[in-house]
Amino acid sequence: AQSVTQPDIHITVSEGASLELRCNYSYGATPYLFWYVQSPGQGLQLLLKYFSGDTLVQGIKGFEAEFKRSQSSFNLRKPSVHWSDAAEYFCAVGAGSGNTPLVFGKGTRLSVIA
Amino acid sequence: GAVVSQHPSRVICKSGTSVKIECRSLDFQATTMFWYRQFPKQSLMLMATSNEGSKATYEQGVEKDKFLINHASLTLSTLTVTSAHPEDSSFYICSARGRQNTGELFFGEGSRLTVL
């Protein structure tokens, strides 16, 4: 069965520091991988996605993620965090076909301190 | 492009009443729509998958007679919570996938339901 694990429930970083959010997945076929961000009471915004090709993908707001098949990981990174990045981050996996939904991890809450 | 809109964004109702939430794809045709439910500080849990013109497919444990889903057109899906109870209070989020089938899901803004 497909699943997504985000090991870190809550991470606190200082503004300007680098960030890495971990994501591991279990999937039977070639995965489509996503990172979404959610601010309190809001819907989800897509940060970036990986379908195929270059394993390092760039997203919006200065985020990037690297797909590592050997480690079944798709970790999200940002070199310098801004206070506005404080939010909930969800990693998701899917097959990409019409009736296949995305399966989400439990999320990682990011707090940013001055 | 690829905008999904949900309405209402917030709704408060009395126990025993029914509430309808609309999900519209504004600039594309959504062949498949997914309804998720999110409890506070938790992840998104899939409730059901709907295809235009077909009956929705519900996930295990989701009562299809309580959560009525209609996907009557390629741009509109509705979720009706019937005879709502306080435990139905949650954040409901719809998502849609278009004909181009890029694998990506486009999400609505979510609807927060509070049942008193």
mmCIF file of C-alpha atoms in Angstrom:
data_model
loop_
_atom_site.group_PDB
_atom_site.id
_atom_site.type_symbol
_atom_site.label_atom_id
_atom_site.label_comp_id
_atom_site.label_asym_id
_atom_site.label_seq_id
_atom_site.Cartn_x
_atom_site.Cartn_y
_atom_site.Cartn_z
ATOM 1 C CA ALA A 1 0.000 0.000 0.000
ATOM 2 C CA GLN A 2 1.150 3.487 -0.710
ATOM 3 C CA SER A 3 2.140 5.658 2.222
ATOM 4 C CA VAL A 4 4.045 8.795 3.084
ATOM 5 C CA THR A 5 6.059 9.353 6.228
ATOM 6 C CA GLN A 6 7.058 12.735 7.487
ATOM 7 C CA PRO A 7 9.157 11.938 10.554
ATOM 8 C CA ASP A 8 9.203 15.437 11.987
ATOM 9 C CA ILE A 9 5.941 16.681 13.467
ATOM 10 C CA HIS A 10 7.262 20.117 14.357
ATOM 11 C CA ILE A 11 10.448 21.946 13.420
ATOM 12 C CA THR A 12 11.629 25.331 14.651
ATOM 13 C CA VAL A 13 14.292 27.258 12.774
ATOM 14 C CA SER A 14 15.723 30.721 13.034
ATOM 15 C CA GLU A 15 14.985 33.219 10.319
ATOM 16 C CA GLY A 16 17.761 33.092 7.750
ATOM 17 C CA ALA A 17 18.771 29.547 8.630
ATOM 18 C CA SER A 18 18.549 26.661 6.210
ATOM 19 C CA LEU A 19 15.702 24.180 6.281
ATOM 20 C CA GLU A 20 15.215 20.555 5.369
ATOM 21 C CA LEU A 21 11.906 18.753 5.786
ATOM 22 C CA ARG A 22 12.022 15.015 5.441
ATOM 23 C CA CYS A 23 9.673 12.837 3.443
ATOM 24 C CA ASN A 24 9.825 9.100 2.801
ATOM 25 C CA TYR A 25 7.342 7.252 0.666
ATOM 26 C CA SER A 26 6.252 3.738 -0.092
ATOM 27 C CA TYR A 27 4.839 3.191 -3.543
ATOM 28 C CA GLY A 28 4.570 0.246 -5.876
ATOM 29 C CA ALA A 29 5.142 2.077 -9.126
ATOM 30 C CA THR A 30 6.984 5.156 -10.291
ATOM 31 C CA PRO A 31 5.732 7.829 -7.943
ATOM 32 C CA TYR A 32 4.532 11.308 -8.639
ATOM 33 C CA LEU A 33 5.715 13.348 -5.646
ATOM 34 C CA PHE A 34 4.495 16.655 -4.336
ATOM 35 C CA TRP A 35 5.069 19.153 -1.585
ATOM 36 C CA TYR A 36 2.204 21.387 -0.500
ATOM 37 C CA VAL A 37 2.088 24.189 2.050
ATOM 38 C CA GLN A 38 -0.926 25.124 4.148
ATOM 39 C CA SER A 39 -1.379 28.249 6.233
ATOM 40 C CA PRO A 40 -3.861 28.072 9.136
ATOM 41 C CA GLY A 41 -7.449 27.844 7.930
ATOM 42 C CA GLN A 42 -6.398 27.855 4.303
ATOM 43 C CA GLY A 43 -6.311 25.383 1.467
ATOM 44 C CA LEU A 44 -3.195 23.819 0.019
ATOM 45 C CA GLN A 45 -0.696 25.532 -2.223
ATOM 46 C CA LEU A 46 1.607 23.485 -4.422
ATOM 47 C CA LEU A 47 5.273 24.207 -3.787
ATOM 48 C CA LEU A 48 6.781 21.786 -6.279
ATOM 49 C CA LYS A 49 6.335 18.417 -7.913
ATOM 50 C CA TYR A 50 8.388 15.609 -9.356
ATOM 51 C CA PHE A 51 7.192 13.427 -12.196
ATOM 52 C CA SER A 52 10.358 12.388 -14.015
ATOM 53 C CA GLY A 53 13.683 13.689 -15.265
ATOM 54 C CA ASP A 54 16.025 15.795 -13.186
ATOM 55 C CA THR A 55 15.817 14.579 -9.618
ATOM 56 C CA LEU A 56 16.379 18.041 -8.179
ATOM 57 C CA VAL A 57 13.285 20.111 -8.680
ATOM 58 C CA GLN A 58 12.817 23.784 -8.070
ATOM 59 C CA GLY A 59 9.619 25.223 -6.731
ATOM 60 C CA ILE A 60 8.078 28.479 -5.718
ATOM 61 C CA LYS A 61 9.225 30.677 -2.843
ATOM 62 C CA GLY A 62 12.807 29.447 -3.128
ATOM 63 C CA PHE A 63 12.061 25.844 -2.219
ATOM 64 C CA GLU A 64 13.653 22.827 -3.842
ATOM 65 C CA ALA A 65 13.376 19.087 -3.345
ATOM 66 C CA GLU A 66 15.485 16.131 -4.338
ATOM 67 C CA PHE A 67 14.095 12.762 -5.351
ATOM 68 C CA LYS A 68 16.272 9.883 -4.222
ATOM 69 C CA ARG A 69 14.891 6.606 -5.464
ATOM 70 C CA SER A 70 17.398 4.492 -3.531
ATOM 71 C CA GLN A 71 16.258 6.066 -0.285
ATOM 72 C CA SER A 72 12.588 6.467 -1.232
ATOM 73 C CA SER A 73 12.892 10.059 -0.150
ATOM 74 C CA PHE A 74 11.786 13.436 -1.403
ATOM 75 C CA ASN A 75 13.141 15.955 1.077
ATOM 76 C CA LEU A 76 12.243 19.623 0.855
ATOM 77 C CA ARG A 77 14.924 22.258 1.317
ATOM 78 C CA LYS A 78 15.299 25.994 1.488
ATOM 79 C CA PRO A 79 18.641 27.724 1.980
ATOM 80 C CA SER A 80 17.331 30.698 3.960
ATOM 81 C CA VAL A 81 14.007 30.648 5.755
ATOM 82 C CA HIS A 82 11.783 33.701 6.035
ATOM 83 C CA TRP A 83 9.281 34.341 8.827
ATOM 84 C CA SER A 84 6.485 34.053 6.269
ATOM 85 C CA ASP A 85 7.447 30.419 5.657
ATOM 86 C CA ALA A 86 5.901 29.408 8.978
ATOM 87 C CA ALA A 87 3.123 26.984 8.015
ATOM 88 C CA GLU A 88 2.230 23.313 7.745
ATOM 89 C CA TYR A 89 4.007 21.361 5.019
ATOM 90 C CA PHE A 90 2.635 18.201 3.475
ATOM 91 C CA CYS A 91 4.412 15.687 1.304
ATOM 92 C CA ALA A 92 2.177 13.648 -1.007
ATOM 93 C CA VAL A 93 2.522 10.764 -3.433
ATOM 94 C CA GLY A 94 0.307 9.581 -6.259
ATOM 95 C CA ALA A 95 0.271 7.697 -9.512
ATOM 96 C CA GLY A 96 -0.819 10.563 -11.666
ATOM 97 C CA SER A 97 -3.669 8.787 -13.379
ATOM 98 C CA GLY A 98 -7.235 9.982 -13.457
ATOM 99 C CA ASN A 99 -8.827 8.167 -10.538
ATOM 100 C CA THR A 100 -5.800 7.950 -8.314
ATOM 101 C CA PRO A 101 -5.848 10.390 -5.408
ATOM 102 C CA LEU A 102 -2.860 11.752 -3.600
ATOM 103 C CA VAL A 103 -1.841 10.188 -0.330
ATOM 104 C CA PHE A 104 -0.575 12.681 2.188
ATOM 105 C CA GLY A 105 1.899 12.500 5.000
ATOM 106 C CA LYS A 106 0.867 13.712 8.432
ATOM 107 C CA GLY A 107 2.558 17.033 7.855
ATOM 108 C CA THR A 108 5.374 18.984 9.450
ATOM 109 C CA ARG A 109 4.634 22.227 11.221
ATOM 110 C CA LEU A 110 7.351 24.821 10.685
ATOM 111 C CA SER A 111 7.870 27.603 13.191
ATOM 112 C CA VAL A 112 10.286 30.432 12.451
ATOM 113 C CA ILE A 113 11.872 32.447 15.235
ATOM 114 C CA ALA A 114 13.708 35.719 15.015
ATOM 115 C CA GLY B 1 -4.735 28.742 -14.468
ATOM 116 C CA ALA B 2 -6.188 25.658 -12.768
ATOM 117 C CA VAL B 3 -8.242 27.352 -10.099
ATOM 118 C CA VAL B 4 -10.581 25.446 -7.835
ATOM 119 C CA SER B 5 -13.064 27.376 -5.746
ATOM 120 C CA GLN B 6 -15.036 26.144 -2.753
ATOM 121 C CA HIS B 7 -18.094 27.687 -1.216
ATOM 122 C CA PRO B 8 -18.862 28.425 1.530
ATOM 123 C CA SER B 9 -15.506 28.898 3.199
ATOM 124 C CA ARG B 10 -17.118 28.758 6.634
ATOM 125 C CA VAL B 11 -20.465 27.427 7.734
ATOM 126 C CA ILE B 12 -22.066 26.977 11.123
ATOM 127 C CA CYS B 13 -25.166 24.880 11.436
ATOM 128 C CA LYS B 14 -27.345 23.265 14.053
ATOM 129 C CA SER B 15 -27.168 19.595 14.782
ATOM 130 C CA GLY B 16 -29.544 17.611 12.587
ATOM 131 C CA THR B 17 -29.493 19.974 9.630
ATOM 132 C CA SER B 18 -27.854 19.387 6.249
ATOM 133 C CA VAL B 19 -25.097 21.436 4.720
ATOM 134 C CA LYS B 20 -24.007 21.603 1.101
ATOM 135 C CA ILE B 21 -20.476 22.510 0.040
ATOM 136 C CA GLU B 22 -19.738 23.358 -3.571
ATOM 137 C CA CYS B 23 -16.481 22.788 -5.408
ATOM 138 C CA ARG B 24 -15.977 24.404 -8.798
ATOM 139 C CA SER B 25 -13.151 24.232 -11.282
ATOM 140 C CA LEU B 26 -13.085 27.728 -12.726
ATOM 141 C CA ASP B 27 -10.853 27.439 -15.746
ATOM 142 C CA PHE B 28 -10.627 23.773 -16.599
ATOM 143 C CA GLN B 29 -12.780 20.710 -16.871
ATOM 144 C CA ALA B 30 -12.375 18.438 -13.889
ATOM 145 C CA THR B 31 -12.881 14.853 -14.922
ATOM 146 C CA THR B 32 -12.160 13.631 -11.421
ATOM 147 C CA MET B 33 -12.712 15.320 -8.110
ATOM 148 C CA PHE B 34 -11.568 14.187 -4.690
ATOM 149 C CA TRP B 35 -13.002 15.166 -1.335
ATOM 150 C CA TYR B 36 -10.718 15.229 1.671
ATOM 151 C CA ARG B 37 -11.392 15.824 5.329
ATOM 152 C CA GLN B 38 -8.925 17.376 7.733
ATOM 153 C CA PHE B 39 -9.274 17.423 11.501
ATOM 154 C CA PRO B 40 -7.360 20.069 13.484
ATOM 155 C CA LYS B 41 -3.622 19.578 13.364
ATOM 156 C CA GLN B 42 -3.991 16.436 11.298
ATOM 157 C CA SER B 43 -3.378 15.429 7.719
ATOM 158 C CA LEU B 44 -5.820 15.189 4.859
ATOM 159 C CA MET B 45 -7.830 11.993 4.722
ATOM 160 C CA LEU B 46 -9.495 11.008 1.487
ATOM 161 C CA MET B 47 -13.255 10.651 1.789
ATOM 162 C CA ALA B 48 -14.332 9.900 -1.748
ATOM 163 C CA THR B 49 -13.495 10.079 -5.425
ATOM 164 C CA SER B 50 -16.042 11.268 -7.944
ATOM 165 C CA ASN B 51 -16.104 11.221 -11.707
ATOM 166 C CA GLU B 52 -18.457 13.366 -13.712
ATOM 167 C CA GLY B 53 -21.726 11.595 -14.287
ATOM 168 C CA SER B 54 -20.885 8.603 -12.104
ATOM 169 C CA LYS B 55 -21.507 7.609 -8.538
ATOM 170 C CA ALA B 56 -18.775 8.518 -6.120
ATOM 171 C CA THR B 57 -16.429 5.910 -4.729
ATOM 172 C CA TYR B 58 -16.159 6.184 -0.979
ATOM 173 C CA GLU B 59 -13.220 5.243 1.191
ATOM 174 C CA GLN B 60 -13.645 2.627 3.854
ATOM 175 C CA GLY B 61 -15.344 4.007 6.916
ATOM 176 C CA VAL B 62 -16.981 6.946 5.148
ATOM 177 C CA GLU B 63 -20.768 6.766 5.234
ATOM 178 C CA LYS B 64 -22.065 7.357 1.735
ATOM 179 C CA ASP B 65 -25.582 8.085 2.996
ATOM 180 C CA LYS B 66 -24.254 10.772 5.290
ATOM 181 C CA PHE B 67 -21.803 12.400 2.924
ATOM 182 C CA LEU B 68 -23.624 12.750 -0.377
ATOM 183 C CA ILE B 69 -21.400 13.604 -3.311
ATOM 184 C CA ASN B 70 -22.697 14.745 -6.655
ATOM 185 C CA HIS B 71 -20.496 15.448 -9.677
ATOM 186 C CA ALA B 72 -23.108 16.503 -12.171
ATOM 187 C CA SER B 73 -20.885 18.485 -14.508
ATOM 188 C CA LEU B 74 -17.236 18.799 -15.436
ATOM 189 C CA THR B 75 -16.905 21.955 -13.377
ATOM 190 C CA LEU B 76 -18.990 21.279 -10.281
ATOM 191 C CA SER B 77 -19.020 18.752 -7.495
ATOM 192 C CA THR B 78 -21.012 19.073 -4.297
ATOM 193 C CA LEU B 79 -20.661 17.475 -0.889
ATOM 194 C CA THR B 80 -23.763 17.413 1.282
ATOM 195 C CA VAL B 81 -23.366 16.544 4.937
ATOM 196 C CA THR B 82 -26.760 15.202 5.951
ATOM 197 C CA SER B 83 -28.123 15.284 9.489
ATOM 198 C CA ALA B 84 -24.928 16.864 10.698
ATOM 199 C CA HIS B 85 -23.631 16.197 14.186
ATOM 200 C CA PRO B 86 -20.885 17.933 16.165
ATOM 201 C CA GLU B 87 -18.436 15.170 15.308
ATOM 202 C CA ASP B 88 -18.826 16.123 11.638
ATOM 203 C CA SER B 89 -17.216 19.458 12.406
ATOM 204 C CA SER B 90 -14.077 19.553 10.307
ATOM 205 C CA PHE B 91 -12.257 21.210 7.425
ATOM 206 C CA TYR B 92 -13.402 19.804 4.099
ATOM 207 C CA ILE B 93 -11.190 20.280 1.051
ATOM 208 C CA CYS B 94 -11.962 19.378 -2.512
ATOM 209 C CA SER B 95 -9.442 18.820 -5.248
ATOM 210 C CA ALA B 96 -9.687 18.304 -8.964
ATOM 211 C CA ARG B 97 -7.749 16.767 -11.791
ATOM 212 C CA GLY B 98 -8.187 17.967 -15.339
ATOM 213 C CA ARG B 99 -8.385 16.234 -18.667
ATOM 214 C CA GLN B 100 -4.708 16.828 -19.350
ATOM 215 C CA ASN B 101 -4.075 14.479 -16.453
ATOM 216 C CA THR B 102 -0.711 15.781 -15.389
ATOM 217 C CA GLY B 103 -1.004 13.951 -12.102
ATOM 218 C CA GLU B 104 -1.252 17.146 -10.138
ATOM 219 C CA LEU B 105 -4.304 17.872 -8.049
ATOM 220 C CA PHE B 106 -5.611 21.409 -7.731
ATOM 221 C CA PHE B 107 -7.107 22.210 -4.352
ATOM 222 C CA GLY B 108 -9.929 24.436 -3.264
ATOM 223 C CA GLU B 109 -9.567 26.821 -0.363
ATOM 224 C CA GLY B 110 -11.385 24.497 1.990
ATOM 225 C CA SER B 111 -14.652 24.783 3.902
ATOM 226 C CA ARG B 112 -14.755 24.814 7.670
ATOM 227 C CA LEU B 113 -17.909 23.229 9.027
ATOM 228 C CA THR B 114 -18.927 23.766 12.632
ATOM 229 C CA VAL B 115 -21.934 21.858 13.905
ATOM 230 C CA LEU B 116 -23.421 23.146 17.118
#
